[in-house]
């Protein structure tokens, strides 16, 4: 097994904290102004809900997968199967972006050039495919998928800015805890 897919106890602990946040955010922000939910098109935008997955990118691909699965669980428990399937896309973009970072790419590029397209297209396709099964009118599924993709782009950019600010603040404390990787010596 490549060292890229190994996880040590510190990485596991950090993944657990981020997973707890990923589960808590949908519960804590549900029904507040910090969550937008449009059932007709299966769109939800919950403030900072991508931040745990985005921070997990710098911990490692396995951490990104674990936090993405936790996010999926949180949204399944609060907003149902289509939103949960959209949240599962966090696993895909989180792992892809983390692999990019651990192979020498920058964190900013990982968020914007790797994660963003996978995220927006993936969530739009989920609504297009699953929306009609769970209440989105078939004819409207294409439009709903497009609107979800557009909303996801805006939400991803906002949460990327939050994640970058948090990462830059915790980077000096985080790097000594993680195994030597492409992040050492590199700025976000």
PDB file of C-alpha atoms in Angstrom, residues 18-30 34-36 43-56 64 67-72 74-75 78-79 83 86-91 93 119 123 151-152 154-160 162-163:
ATOM      1  CA  UNK A  18     -13.285  17.033  11.071  1.00  0.00           C
ATOM      2  CA  UNK A  19     -15.787  14.168  10.679  1.00  0.00           C
ATOM      3  CA  UNK A  20     -17.572  15.248  13.854  1.00  0.00           C
ATOM      4  CA  UNK A  21     -17.820  18.774  12.419  1.00  0.00           C
ATOM      5  CA  UNK A  22     -19.029  17.419   9.075  1.00  0.00           C
ATOM      6  CA  UNK A  23     -21.831  15.551  10.860  1.00  0.00           C
ATOM      7  CA  UNK A  24     -22.688  18.389  13.257  1.00  0.00           C
ATOM      8  CA  UNK A  25     -22.928  21.218  10.708  1.00  0.00           C
ATOM      9  CA  UNK A  26     -26.110  19.930   8.990  1.00  0.00           C
ATOM     10  CA  UNK A  27     -27.755  19.352  12.384  1.00  0.00           C
ATOM     11  CA  UNK A  28     -26.731  22.641  13.991  1.00  0.00           C
ATOM     12  CA  UNK A  29     -27.498  24.866  10.988  1.00  0.00           C
ATOM     13  CA  UNK A  30     -30.730  23.121   9.953  1.00  0.00           C
ATOM     14  CA  UNK A  34     -27.173  29.558   7.716  1.00  0.00           C
ATOM     15  CA  UNK A  35     -28.862  26.896   5.590  1.00  0.00           C
ATOM     16  CA  UNK A  36     -30.711  27.438   2.331  1.00  0.00           C
ATOM     17  CA  UNK A  43     -30.692  22.142  -3.442  1.00  0.00           C
ATOM     18  CA  UNK A  44     -29.239  22.931  -0.071  1.00  0.00           C
ATOM     19  CA  UNK A  45     -26.465  25.297   0.801  1.00  0.00           C
ATOM     20  CA  UNK A  46     -25.287  25.044   4.387  1.00  0.00           C
ATOM     21  CA  UNK A  47     -22.717  27.578   5.563  1.00  0.00           C
ATOM     22  CA  UNK A  48     -19.245  26.080   6.017  1.00  0.00           C
ATOM     23  CA  UNK A  49     -20.441  22.537   5.247  1.00  0.00           C
ATOM     24  CA  UNK A  50     -17.537  21.977   2.843  1.00  0.00           C
ATOM     25  CA  UNK A  51     -14.888  23.301   5.210  1.00  0.00           C
ATOM     26  CA  UNK A  52     -14.218  19.983   7.036  1.00  0.00           C
ATOM     27  CA  UNK A  53     -13.794  18.141   3.714  1.00  0.00           C
ATOM     28  CA  UNK A  54     -11.626  20.933   2.342  1.00  0.00           C
ATOM     29  CA  UNK A  55      -9.358  20.887   5.390  1.00  0.00           C
ATOM     30  CA  UNK A  56      -9.131  17.083   5.230  1.00  0.00           C
ATOM     31  CA  UNK A  64     -10.674  13.239   2.849  1.00  0.00           C
ATOM     32  CA  UNK A  67     -14.700  13.196   6.270  1.00  0.00           C
ATOM     33  CA  UNK A  68     -16.682  13.063   3.023  1.00  0.00           C
ATOM     34  CA  UNK A  69     -18.493   9.947   4.281  1.00  0.00           C
ATOM     35  CA  UNK A  70     -19.246  11.707   7.564  1.00  0.00           C
ATOM     36  CA  UNK A  71     -20.716  14.641   5.644  1.00  0.00           C
ATOM     37  CA  UNK A  72     -22.845  12.185   3.678  1.00  0.00           C
ATOM     38  CA  UNK A  74     -24.958  14.169   8.381  1.00  0.00           C
ATOM     39  CA  UNK A  75     -26.961  15.205   5.334  1.00  0.00           C
ATOM     40  CA  UNK A  78     -31.140  15.804   8.107  1.00  0.00           C
ATOM     41  CA  UNK A  79     -32.140  16.365   4.472  1.00  0.00           C
ATOM     42  CA  UNK A  83     -28.833  15.711  -0.593  1.00  0.00           C
ATOM     43  CA  UNK A  86     -24.776  15.091  -3.342  1.00  0.00           C
ATOM     44  CA  UNK A  87     -22.710  15.094  -0.134  1.00  0.00           C
ATOM     45  CA  UNK A  88     -21.127  11.783  -1.189  1.00  0.00           C
ATOM     46  CA  UNK A  89     -19.503  13.721  -4.035  1.00  0.00           C
ATOM     47  CA  UNK A  90     -17.331  15.247  -1.253  1.00  0.00           C
ATOM     48  CA  UNK A  91     -15.548  11.885  -1.083  1.00  0.00           C
ATOM     49  CA  UNK A  93     -13.421  15.656  -4.946  1.00  0.00           C
ATOM     50  CA  UNK A 119     -17.979  19.031  -7.076  1.00  0.00           C
ATOM     51  CA  UNK A 123     -23.766  17.362  -7.632  1.00  0.00           C
ATOM     52  CA  UNK A 151     -25.275  27.023  -6.567  1.00  0.00           C
ATOM     53  CA  UNK A 152     -22.540  24.513  -5.794  1.00  0.00           C
ATOM     54  CA  UNK A 154     -20.886  29.724  -5.497  1.00  0.00           C
ATOM     55  CA  UNK A 155     -21.026  27.722  -2.256  1.00  0.00           C
ATOM     56  CA  UNK A 156     -17.713  25.985  -3.014  1.00  0.00           C
ATOM     57  CA  UNK A 157     -15.985  29.324  -3.627  1.00  0.00           C
ATOM     58  CA  UNK A 158     -17.267  30.792  -0.354  1.00  0.00           C
ATOM     59  CA  UNK A 159     -16.250  27.717   1.640  1.00  0.00           C
ATOM     60  CA  UNK A 160     -12.867  27.661  -0.151  1.00  0.00           C
ATOM     61  CA  UNK A 162     -13.119  30.102   4.672  1.00  0.00           C
ATOM     62  CA  UNK A 163     -10.970  26.963   4.374  1.00  0.00           C
TER      63      UNK A 163
END
